[in-house]
CSV table of C-alpha atoms in Angstrom, one decimal:
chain,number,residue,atom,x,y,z
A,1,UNK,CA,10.4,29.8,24.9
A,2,UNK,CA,11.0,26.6,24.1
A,3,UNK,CA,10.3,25.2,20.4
A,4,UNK,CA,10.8,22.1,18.4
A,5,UNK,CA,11.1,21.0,15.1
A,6,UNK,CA,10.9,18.1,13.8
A,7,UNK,CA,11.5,16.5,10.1
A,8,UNK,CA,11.5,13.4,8.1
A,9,UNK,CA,10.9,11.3,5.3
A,10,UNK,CA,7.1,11.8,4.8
A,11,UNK,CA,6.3,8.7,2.2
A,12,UNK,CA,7.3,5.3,3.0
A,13,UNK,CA,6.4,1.6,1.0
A,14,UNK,CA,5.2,-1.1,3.3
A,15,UNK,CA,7.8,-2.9,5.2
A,16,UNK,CA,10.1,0.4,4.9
A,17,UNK,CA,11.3,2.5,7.9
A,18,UNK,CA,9.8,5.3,9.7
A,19,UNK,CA,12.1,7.9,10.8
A,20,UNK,CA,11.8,11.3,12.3
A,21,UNK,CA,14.0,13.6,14.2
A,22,UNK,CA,12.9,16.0,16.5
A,23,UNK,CA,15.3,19.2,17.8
A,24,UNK,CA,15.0,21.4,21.2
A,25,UNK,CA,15.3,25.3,20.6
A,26,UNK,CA,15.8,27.7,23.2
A,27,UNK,CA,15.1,25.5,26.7
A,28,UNK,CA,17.0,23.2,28.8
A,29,UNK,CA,17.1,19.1,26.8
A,30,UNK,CA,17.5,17.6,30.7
A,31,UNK,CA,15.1,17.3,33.4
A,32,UNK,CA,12.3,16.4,30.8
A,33,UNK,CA,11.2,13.5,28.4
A,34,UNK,CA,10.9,13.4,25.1
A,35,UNK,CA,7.8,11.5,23.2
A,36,UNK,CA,6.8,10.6,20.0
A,37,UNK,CA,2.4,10.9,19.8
A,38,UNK,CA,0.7,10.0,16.1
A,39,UNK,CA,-2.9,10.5,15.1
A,40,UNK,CA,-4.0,8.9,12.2
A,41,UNK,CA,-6.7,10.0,10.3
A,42,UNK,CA,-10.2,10.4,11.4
A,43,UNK,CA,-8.4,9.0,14.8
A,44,UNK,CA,-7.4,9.9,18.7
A,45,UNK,CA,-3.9,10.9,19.4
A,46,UNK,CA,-2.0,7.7,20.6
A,47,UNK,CA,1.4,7.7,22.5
A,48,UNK,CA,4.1,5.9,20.7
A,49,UNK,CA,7.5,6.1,23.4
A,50,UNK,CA,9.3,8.5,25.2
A,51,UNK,CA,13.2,9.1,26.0
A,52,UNK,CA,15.1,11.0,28.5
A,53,UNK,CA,18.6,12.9,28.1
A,54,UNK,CA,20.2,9.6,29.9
A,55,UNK,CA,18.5,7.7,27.4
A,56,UNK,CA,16.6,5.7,28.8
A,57,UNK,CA,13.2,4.9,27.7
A,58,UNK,CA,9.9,3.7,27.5
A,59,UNK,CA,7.7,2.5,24.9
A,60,UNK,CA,4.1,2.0,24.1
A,61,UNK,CA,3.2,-1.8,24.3
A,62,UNK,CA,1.5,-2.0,21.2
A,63,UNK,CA,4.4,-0.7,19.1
A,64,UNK,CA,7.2,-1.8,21.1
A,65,UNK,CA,8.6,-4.8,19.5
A,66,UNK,CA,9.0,-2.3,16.0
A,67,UNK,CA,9.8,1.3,18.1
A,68,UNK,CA,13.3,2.4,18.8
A,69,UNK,CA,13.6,6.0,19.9
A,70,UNK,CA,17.3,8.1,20.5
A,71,UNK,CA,18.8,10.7,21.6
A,72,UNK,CA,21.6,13.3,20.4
A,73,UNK,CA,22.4,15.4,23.7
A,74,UNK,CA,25.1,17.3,22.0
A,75,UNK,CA,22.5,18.4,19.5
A,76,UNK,CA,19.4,18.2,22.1
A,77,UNK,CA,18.1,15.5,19.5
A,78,UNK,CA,15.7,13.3,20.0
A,79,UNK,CA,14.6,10.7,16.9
A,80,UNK,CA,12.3,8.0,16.3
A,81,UNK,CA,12.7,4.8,14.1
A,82,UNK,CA,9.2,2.8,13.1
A,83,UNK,CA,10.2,-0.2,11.6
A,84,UNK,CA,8.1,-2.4,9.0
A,85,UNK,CA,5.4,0.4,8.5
A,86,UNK,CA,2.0,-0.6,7.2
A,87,UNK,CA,-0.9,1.3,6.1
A,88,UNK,CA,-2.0,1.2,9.5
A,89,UNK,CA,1.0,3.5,10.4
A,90,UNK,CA,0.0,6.6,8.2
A,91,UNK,CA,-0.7,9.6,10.6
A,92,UNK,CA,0.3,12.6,11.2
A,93,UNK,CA,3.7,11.9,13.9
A,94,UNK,CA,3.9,14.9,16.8
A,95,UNK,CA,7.5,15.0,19.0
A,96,UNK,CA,6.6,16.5,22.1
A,97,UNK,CA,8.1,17.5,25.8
A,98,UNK,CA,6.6,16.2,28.9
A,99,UNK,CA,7.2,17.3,32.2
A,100,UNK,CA,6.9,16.2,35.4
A,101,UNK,CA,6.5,18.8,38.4
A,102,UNK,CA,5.8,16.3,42.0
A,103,UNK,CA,2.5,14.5,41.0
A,104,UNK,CA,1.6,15.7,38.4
A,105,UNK,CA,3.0,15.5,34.7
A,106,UNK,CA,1.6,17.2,31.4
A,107,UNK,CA,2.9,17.3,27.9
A,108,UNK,CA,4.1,20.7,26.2
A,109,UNK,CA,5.0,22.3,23.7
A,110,UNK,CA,5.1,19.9,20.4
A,111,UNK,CA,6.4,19.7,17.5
A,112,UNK,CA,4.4,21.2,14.3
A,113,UNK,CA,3.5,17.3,13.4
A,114,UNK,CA,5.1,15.4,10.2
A,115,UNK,CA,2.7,13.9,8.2
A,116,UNK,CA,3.6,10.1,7.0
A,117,UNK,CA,1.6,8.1,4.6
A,118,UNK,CA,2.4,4.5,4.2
A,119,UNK,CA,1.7,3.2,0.2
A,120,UNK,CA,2.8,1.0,-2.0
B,1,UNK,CA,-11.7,3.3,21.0
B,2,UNK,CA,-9.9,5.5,23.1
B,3,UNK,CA,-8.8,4.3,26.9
B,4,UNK,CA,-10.5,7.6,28.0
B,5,UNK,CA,-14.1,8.7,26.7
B,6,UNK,CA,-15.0,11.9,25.2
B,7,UNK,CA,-18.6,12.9,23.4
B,8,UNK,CA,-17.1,13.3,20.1
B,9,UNK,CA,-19.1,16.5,19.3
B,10,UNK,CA,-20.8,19.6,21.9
B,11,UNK,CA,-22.0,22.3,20.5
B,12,UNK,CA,-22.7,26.7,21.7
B,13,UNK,CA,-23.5,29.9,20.3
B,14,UNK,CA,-21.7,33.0,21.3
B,15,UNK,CA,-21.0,33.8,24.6
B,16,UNK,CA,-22.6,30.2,26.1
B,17,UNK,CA,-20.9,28.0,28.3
B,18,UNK,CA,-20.2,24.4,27.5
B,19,UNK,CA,-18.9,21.7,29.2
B,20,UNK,CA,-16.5,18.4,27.6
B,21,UNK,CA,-16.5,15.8,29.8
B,22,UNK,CA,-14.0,12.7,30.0
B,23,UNK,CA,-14.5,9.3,31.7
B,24,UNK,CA,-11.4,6.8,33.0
B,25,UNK,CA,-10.6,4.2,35.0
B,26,UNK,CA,-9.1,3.6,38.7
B,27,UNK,CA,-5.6,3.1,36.9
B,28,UNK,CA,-5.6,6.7,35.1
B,29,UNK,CA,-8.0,9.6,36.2
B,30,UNK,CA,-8.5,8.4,39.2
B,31,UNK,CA,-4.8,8.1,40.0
B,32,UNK,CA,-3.2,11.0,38.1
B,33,UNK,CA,-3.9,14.2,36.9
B,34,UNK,CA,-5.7,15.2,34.0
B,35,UNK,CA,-4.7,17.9,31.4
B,36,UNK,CA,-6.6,18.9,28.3
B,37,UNK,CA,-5.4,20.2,24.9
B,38,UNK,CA,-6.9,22.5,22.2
B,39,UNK,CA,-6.2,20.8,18.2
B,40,UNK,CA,-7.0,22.8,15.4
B,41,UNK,CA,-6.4,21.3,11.8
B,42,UNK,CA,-3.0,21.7,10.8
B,43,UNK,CA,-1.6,22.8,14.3
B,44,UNK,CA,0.0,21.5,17.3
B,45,UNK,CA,-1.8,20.3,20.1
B,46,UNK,CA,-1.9,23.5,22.5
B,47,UNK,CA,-2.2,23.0,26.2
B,48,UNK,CA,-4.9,24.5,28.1
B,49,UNK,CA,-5.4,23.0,31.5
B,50,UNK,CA,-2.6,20.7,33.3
B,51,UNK,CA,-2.7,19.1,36.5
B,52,UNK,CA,-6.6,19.1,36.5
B,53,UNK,CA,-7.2,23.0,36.8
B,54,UNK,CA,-4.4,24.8,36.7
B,55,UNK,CA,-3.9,27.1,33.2
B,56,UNK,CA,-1.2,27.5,31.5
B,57,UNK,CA,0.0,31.6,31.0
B,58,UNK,CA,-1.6,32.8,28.2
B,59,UNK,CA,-4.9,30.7,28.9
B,60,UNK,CA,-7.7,33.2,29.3
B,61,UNK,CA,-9.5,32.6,33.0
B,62,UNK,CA,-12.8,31.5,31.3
B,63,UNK,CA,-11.6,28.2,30.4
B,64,UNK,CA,-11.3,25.9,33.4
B,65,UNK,CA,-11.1,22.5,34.4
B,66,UNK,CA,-12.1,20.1,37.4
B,67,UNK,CA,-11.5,16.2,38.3
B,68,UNK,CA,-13.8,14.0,40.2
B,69,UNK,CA,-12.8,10.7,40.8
B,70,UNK,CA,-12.7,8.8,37.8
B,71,UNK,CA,-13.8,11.6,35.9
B,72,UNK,CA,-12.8,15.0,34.7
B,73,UNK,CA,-14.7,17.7,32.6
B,74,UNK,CA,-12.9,21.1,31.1
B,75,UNK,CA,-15.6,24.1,31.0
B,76,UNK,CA,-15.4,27.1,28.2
B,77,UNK,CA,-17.2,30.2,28.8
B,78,UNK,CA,-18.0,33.0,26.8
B,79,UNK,CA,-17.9,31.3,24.0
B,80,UNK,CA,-16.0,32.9,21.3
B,81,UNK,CA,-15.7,31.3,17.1
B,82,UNK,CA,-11.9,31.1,17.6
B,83,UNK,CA,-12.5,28.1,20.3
B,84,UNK,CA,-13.9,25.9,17.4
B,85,UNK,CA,-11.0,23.3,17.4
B,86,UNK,CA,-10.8,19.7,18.9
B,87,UNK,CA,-10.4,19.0,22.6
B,88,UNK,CA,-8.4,16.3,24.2
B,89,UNK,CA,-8.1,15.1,27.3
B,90,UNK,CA,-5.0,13.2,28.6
B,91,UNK,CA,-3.5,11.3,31.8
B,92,UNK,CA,-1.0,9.1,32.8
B,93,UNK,CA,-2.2,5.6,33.0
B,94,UNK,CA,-0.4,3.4,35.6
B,95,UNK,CA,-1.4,0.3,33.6
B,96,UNK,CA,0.1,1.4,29.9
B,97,UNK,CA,2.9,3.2,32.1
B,98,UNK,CA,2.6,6.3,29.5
B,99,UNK,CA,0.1,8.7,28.7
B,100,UNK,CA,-3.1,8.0,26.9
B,101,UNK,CA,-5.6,10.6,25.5
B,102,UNK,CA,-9.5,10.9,25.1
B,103,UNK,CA,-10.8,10.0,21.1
B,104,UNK,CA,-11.4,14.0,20.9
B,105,UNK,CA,-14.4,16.0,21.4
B,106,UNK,CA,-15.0,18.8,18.1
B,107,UNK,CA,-16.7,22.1,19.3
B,108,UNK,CA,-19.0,24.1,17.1
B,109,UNK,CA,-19.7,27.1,17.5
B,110,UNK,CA,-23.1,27.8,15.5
């Protein structure tokens, strides 16, 4: 049964850096990709970026120009760095697996969530 | 606002049947399939239905879900107080190139 866990800094100042790691227990870290999803509060869950075990990946136009997500295969490591954080970028951060099987492509399992609060 | 729509709130007693229902475009339900996710406080998002309808093991057979078109709905039957939680919705979107989610529909059960 596959599991992750994820951990980070979980207070920031405006204009610091977000960052989060996320670790792969008991499955395979190819064939899959890896995201990053926040939901801030009172909001929707919103996709942030996603990485494979190449490395390669592919981030949400919204955040892309502040997003850079990475990957540890030798540790089945995944992290996420948010730079210049705002208040708008307090949520509660999930890491998550996706997988794709022909057409069709679902995300599962995910991370127990970090919260992060952006204040000065 | 979400790029898929979900009534944020339905509502059952006991052992009704309820329906959540999710509206998208050409560029996501109607291209991909939909899955949909149980949230309670606190927790991670649980899977319940992927590729439209199919359930995940350990799903009990009286939740189910269906796609038409540009929609999709999930169903819960035999409604039970441990379903209270948050339900998403979610597919890829051609357009965003990633996944994008419904703004969450909350079930009561009264």
């Amino acid at each position: 049964q596959v599991q992750l866990q994820q951990w980070g800094a979980g207070l920031l100042r405006p204009s610091e850096t977000l960052s989060l790691t996320c670790a792969v227990h008991g499955g395979s870290f190819s064939g899959y990709n890896w995201n990053w999803i926040r939901q801030a509060p009172g909001k929707g869950l919103e996709w942030i970026g996603e990485i494979n075990h190449s490395g390669n990946t592919n981030y949400s136009p919204s955040l892309k120009s502040r997003v850079t997500i990475s990957v540890d295969t030798s540790k089945s490591q995944f992290s996420l760095n948010l730079t210049s954080v705002t208040a708008a970028d307090t949520a509660v951060y999930y890491c998550a697996r996706r997988r794709w099987f022909r057409a069709s492509n679902w995300i599962a399992p995910w991370g127990q969530g970090t919260l992060v609060t952006v204040s000065s | 606002q979400s790029v898929l729509t979900q009534p944020p709130s339905v509502s059952g007693t006991p052992g009704q049947r309820v329906t959540i229902s999710c509206s998208g475009g050409s560029f996501n339900i109607g291209s991909n399939t939909v899955n949909w996710y149980q949230h309670l406080p606190g927790t991670a998002p649980k899977l319940l239905i992927h590729s439209n309808d199919l359930r995940p093991s350990g799903v009990p057979d009286r939740i189910s879900g269906s796609k038409s078109g540009t929609s999709a709905s999930l169903a819960i039957s035999g409604l039970q107080s441990e379903d209270e939680a948050d339900y998403y919705c979610a597919v890829w979107d051609d357009n965003l190139n990633g996944p994008v989610f419904g703004g969450g529909t909350k079930l009561t059960v009264l």
